[in-house]
Short mmCIF file of C-alpha atoms in Angstrom, two decimals:
data_model
loop_
_atom_site.label_atom_id
_atom_site.label_comp_id
_atom_site.label_asym_id
_atom_site.label_seq_id
_atom_site.Cartn_x
_atom_site.Cartn_y
_atom_site.Cartn_z
CA GLY A 1 30.05 30.53 5.28
CA GLN A 2 26.55 31.78 4.72
CA ASN A 3 24.96 34.37 6.97
CA ILE A 4 21.59 36.07 6.98
CA ASP A 5 20.68 38.58 9.67
CA GLN A 6 17.29 40.02 10.52
CA PRO A 7 15.87 41.44 13.74
CA THR A 8 14.41 38.88 16.12
CA GLU A 9 11.29 40.77 17.12
CA MET A 10 9.39 43.88 16.12
CA THR A 11 6.22 45.50 17.39
CA ALA A 12 3.94 47.86 15.49
CA THR A 13 0.48 49.36 15.71
CA GLU A 14 -2.51 48.48 13.58
CA GLY A 15 -2.73 50.80 10.58
CA ALA A 16 0.93 51.78 10.74
CA ILE A 17 3.88 50.98 8.45
CA VAL A 18 6.74 48.68 9.44
CA GLN A 19 10.03 47.90 7.70
CA ILE A 20 11.80 44.60 8.34
CA ASN A 21 15.46 44.59 7.33
CA CYS A 22 17.59 41.69 6.16
CA THR A 23 21.32 41.65 5.47
CA TYR A 24 23.14 38.75 3.92
CA GLN A 25 26.64 37.47 3.19
CA THR A 26 26.49 34.42 0.96
CA SER A 27 28.82 32.64 -1.43
CA GLY A 28 26.34 32.98 -4.28
CA PHE A 29 23.20 34.91 -5.05
CA ASN A 30 20.27 34.02 -7.22
CA GLY A 31 17.59 36.14 -5.64
CA LEU A 32 16.08 36.94 -2.26
CA PHE A 33 12.73 35.76 -0.97
CA TRP A 34 10.44 36.94 1.77
CA TYR A 35 8.02 34.48 3.34
CA GLN A 36 5.37 34.88 6.00
CA GLN A 37 4.90 32.14 8.56
CA HIS A 38 2.14 31.94 11.14
CA ALA A 39 2.77 29.81 14.20
CA GLY A 40 2.39 26.11 13.46
CA GLU A 41 1.97 26.64 9.74
CA ALA A 42 4.22 26.39 6.72
CA PRO A 43 5.69 29.54 5.16
CA THR A 44 3.77 31.34 2.44
CA PHE A 45 5.47 33.24 -0.35
CA LEU A 46 5.40 37.05 -0.23
CA SER A 47 8.01 38.35 -2.67
CA TYR A 48 11.06 37.62 -4.75
CA ASN A 49 13.76 40.13 -5.76
CA VAL A 50 16.64 39.30 -8.05
CA LEU A 51 17.38 42.80 -9.40
CA ASP A 52 18.04 45.96 -7.41
CA GLY A 53 15.07 48.08 -6.62
CA LEU A 54 11.61 48.04 -5.14
CA GLU A 55 8.90 45.50 -5.93
CA GLU A 56 5.43 46.51 -4.83
CA LYS A 57 2.58 44.08 -4.33
CA GLY A 58 -0.45 45.51 -2.62
CA ARG A 59 0.28 46.35 1.01
CA PHE A 60 3.66 44.60 0.84
CA SER A 61 6.79 45.90 -0.87
CA SER A 62 10.27 44.46 -0.97
CA PHE A 63 13.55 46.20 -1.75
CA LEU A 64 16.92 44.79 -2.74
CA SER A 65 20.42 46.23 -2.98
CA ARG A 66 22.83 43.53 -4.15
CA SER A 67 25.92 45.71 -3.72
CA LYS A 68 25.05 46.25 -0.06
CA GLY A 69 23.75 42.73 0.60
CA TYR A 70 20.59 44.30 1.93
CA SER A 71 16.86 43.89 1.58
CA TYR A 72 13.80 45.09 3.40
CA LEU A 73 10.15 44.13 3.51
CA LEU A 74 7.73 47.01 3.93
CA LEU A 75 4.27 46.36 5.29
CA LYS A 76 1.71 49.15 5.02
CA GLU A 77 -1.69 49.61 6.66
CA LEU A 78 -0.88 46.93 9.16
CA GLN A 79 -3.65 44.55 10.18
CA MET A 80 -3.86 42.27 13.19
CA LYS A 81 -3.58 39.25 10.90
CA ASP A 82 -0.11 40.46 9.85
CA SER A 83 1.18 39.28 13.23
CA ALA A 84 3.51 36.49 12.14
CA SER A 85 7.12 35.59 11.58
CA TYR A 86 8.73 37.02 8.44
CA LEU A 87 11.53 34.98 6.94
CA CYS A 88 14.21 36.29 4.63
CA ALA A 89 15.82 33.66 2.42
CA VAL A 90 18.58 33.85 -0.19
CA SER A 91 18.70 31.53 -3.18
CA LEU A 92 22.23 30.36 -3.92
CA ASN A 93 23.70 29.52 -7.29
CA ALA A 94 23.64 25.73 -7.24
CA GLY A 95 22.20 24.68 -10.58
CA ASN A 96 18.90 22.88 -10.48
CA ASN A 97 19.40 22.30 -6.77
CA ARG A 98 19.45 26.01 -5.95
CA LYS A 99 19.15 26.04 -2.19
CA LEU A 100 17.48 28.58 0.01
CA ILE A 101 19.46 29.81 2.98
CA TRP A 102 17.09 31.06 5.64
CA GLY A 103 17.31 33.81 8.21
CA LEU A 104 15.98 33.09 11.68
CA GLY A 105 12.88 35.15 11.04
CA THR A 106 11.46 38.34 12.50
CA SER A 107 8.50 37.90 14.79
CA LEU A 108 6.14 40.83 14.20
CA ALA A 109 3.46 41.66 16.74
CA VAL A 110 0.73 44.03 15.59
CA ASN A 111 -1.09 45.70 18.45
CA PRO A 112 -4.49 47.41 18.30
CA GLY V 1 0.03 29.62 -7.01
CA ALA V 2 0.89 25.95 -7.26
CA VAL V 3 -0.33 23.56 -4.58
CA VAL V 4 1.76 21.18 -2.52
CA SER V 5 -0.07 18.75 -0.27
CA GLN V 6 1.73 17.25 2.71
CA HIS V 7 0.32 14.39 4.75
CA PRO V 8 -0.21 13.78 7.60
CA SER V 9 -0.48 17.22 9.18
CA TRP V 10 0.33 15.73 12.55
CA VAL V 11 1.38 12.36 13.89
CA ILE V 12 2.19 10.87 17.27
CA CYS V 13 4.29 7.73 17.35
CA LYS V 14 6.05 5.54 19.86
CA SER V 15 9.79 5.68 20.27
CA GLY V 16 11.50 3.14 18.02
CA THR V 17 8.83 3.10 15.32
CA SER V 18 9.04 4.60 11.84
CA VAL V 19 6.91 7.36 10.38
CA LYS V 20 6.39 8.20 6.71
CA ILE V 21 5.50 11.71 5.56
CA GLU V 22 4.23 12.30 2.02
CA CYS V 23 4.60 15.40 -0.07
CA ARG V 24 2.67 15.73 -3.32
CA SER V 25 2.64 18.46 -5.95
CA LEU V 26 -0.95 18.62 -7.15
CA ASP V 27 -0.82 20.77 -10.27
CA PHE V 28 2.80 20.90 -11.37
CA GLN V 29 5.81 18.67 -11.78
CA ALA V 30 8.13 18.82 -8.82
CA THR V 31 11.52 18.33 -10.38
CA THR V 32 13.15 19.25 -7.09
CA MET V 33 11.86 18.75 -3.57
CA PHE V 34 13.30 20.05 -0.34
CA TRP V 35 12.75 18.67 3.14
CA TYR V 36 13.09 20.98 6.13
CA ARG V 37 12.90 20.60 9.86
CA GLN V 38 11.93 23.43 12.15
CA PHE V 39 12.22 23.47 15.93
CA PRO V 40 10.15 25.93 17.98
CA LYS V 41 11.11 29.56 17.47
CA GLN V 42 13.88 28.60 15.08
CA SER V 43 14.21 29.00 11.36
CA LEU V 44 13.89 26.33 8.73
CA MET V 45 16.78 23.89 8.57
CA LEU V 46 17.28 22.21 5.23
CA MET V 47 17.67 18.47 5.67
CA ALA V 48 17.97 17.27 2.11
CA THR V 49 17.32 18.06 -1.53
CA SER V 50 15.99 15.49 -3.94
CA ASN V 51 15.54 15.39 -7.68
CA GLU V 52 13.07 13.00 -9.26
CA GLY V 53 14.64 9.64 -9.92
CA SER V 54 17.90 10.45 -8.12
CA LYS V 55 19.26 9.89 -4.65
CA ALA V 56 18.72 12.73 -2.24
CA THR V 57 21.53 15.07 -1.30
CA TYR V 58 21.70 15.40 2.46
CA GLU V 59 22.96 18.40 4.37
CA GLN V 60 25.87 18.01 6.71
CA GLY V 61 24.88 16.47 10.00
CA VAL V 62 21.69 14.86 8.70
CA GLU V 63 21.76 11.05 8.92
CA LYS V 64 20.65 9.62 5.59
CA ASP V 65 20.00 6.20 7.10
CA LYS V 66 17.67 7.71 9.65
CA PHE V 67 15.82 10.09 7.36
CA LEU V 68 15.02 8.13 4.22
CA ILE V 69 13.92 10.21 1.27
CA ASN V 70 12.33 8.80 -1.84
CA HIS V 71 11.46 10.92 -4.86
CA ALA V 72 10.23 8.28 -7.24
CA SER V 73 7.91 10.42 -9.35
CA LEU V 74 7.51 14.02 -10.45
CA THR V 75 4.61 14.51 -8.07
CA LEU V 76 5.55 12.56 -4.95
CA SER V 77 8.36 12.55 -2.44
CA THR V 78 8.37 10.80 0.91
CA LEU V 79 10.39 11.26 4.07
CA THR V 80 10.58 8.30 6.45
CA VAL V 81 11.86 8.90 9.94
CA THR V 82 13.20 5.52 11.00
CA SER V 83 13.48 4.36 14.60
CA ALA V 84 12.12 7.67 15.80
CA HIS V 85 13.19 9.07 19.16
CA PRO V 86 11.77 11.93 21.20
CA GLU V 87 14.52 14.26 19.97
CA ASP V 88 13.15 13.78 16.44
CA SER V 89 9.95 15.52 17.49
CA SER V 90 9.73 18.58 15.27
CA PHE V 91 7.84 20.32 12.49
CA TYR V 92 8.78 18.80 9.13
CA ILE V 93 8.03 20.80 5.99
CA CYS V 94 8.49 19.94 2.35
CA SER V 95 8.72 22.33 -0.53
CA ALA V 96 8.66 21.61 -4.22
CA ARG V 97 9.83 23.42 -7.30
CA ASP V 98 9.45 22.95 -11.02
CA ASN V 99 12.86 24.01 -12.28
CA TYR V 100 11.35 24.95 -15.63
CA MET V 101 8.66 27.15 -14.10
CA GLY V 102 10.87 29.44 -12.12
CA THR V 103 12.74 29.93 -8.92
CA GLU V 104 9.88 29.94 -6.44
CA ALA V 105 9.36 26.87 -4.30
CA PHE V 106 5.94 26.04 -2.91
CA PHE V 107 5.51 24.67 0.58
CA GLY V 108 3.40 21.88 1.95
CA GLN V 109 1.36 22.44 5.08
CA GLY V 110 3.95 20.83 7.34
CA THR V 111 3.81 17.78 9.60
CA ARG V 112 4.02 18.03 13.35
CA LEU V 113 5.77 14.88 14.58
CA THR V 114 5.66 13.98 18.25
CA VAL V 115 7.58 10.93 19.42
CA VAL V 116 6.59 9.61 22.83
#
């Protein structure tokens, strides 16, 4: 079966750095996505990793280790608006119908 | 990024009626569209995948006669919830991808369905 694990909740302070981990065991792998979702809204794309290593994009960075089935999302200089759910999703090898398998999301609360 | 428009953003309907949700890609060709359902504090659950001009592929446990999906053009897919019941109340989200553009899928705004 497919399995994606990430912590349920995290709390951090404004201005700090937080790392959200994601581990996966899937039957195929065609890349890993991180999405941000505010309550009542659709997810918005943050990052995509298909090769090992760190991808940096402004305050957000994402890391992937395929051999370990592990990724993390790093958020720097946290702002109150970063309070949201962060979803890890793995793209499976399924031709043109490559599916995304989703983790349950990590609810991040940023406190002043 | 590319824009996906989903309509309506919310709808309230009576039990037993049908509701249609539209998902449009505004500036790209959506060769593949995905329909998700999300219950409160839960992750996205894929309901079905559809390619333009083909029948949708439904995930296990999703009733294809209850959730009718039509993907008749490269810019429009619709999800019709037939004979809706209160347990169908949920957040429905579509996402669309141009398989020639890349791997990323773009999400619509979501539709909050409440069946009373």
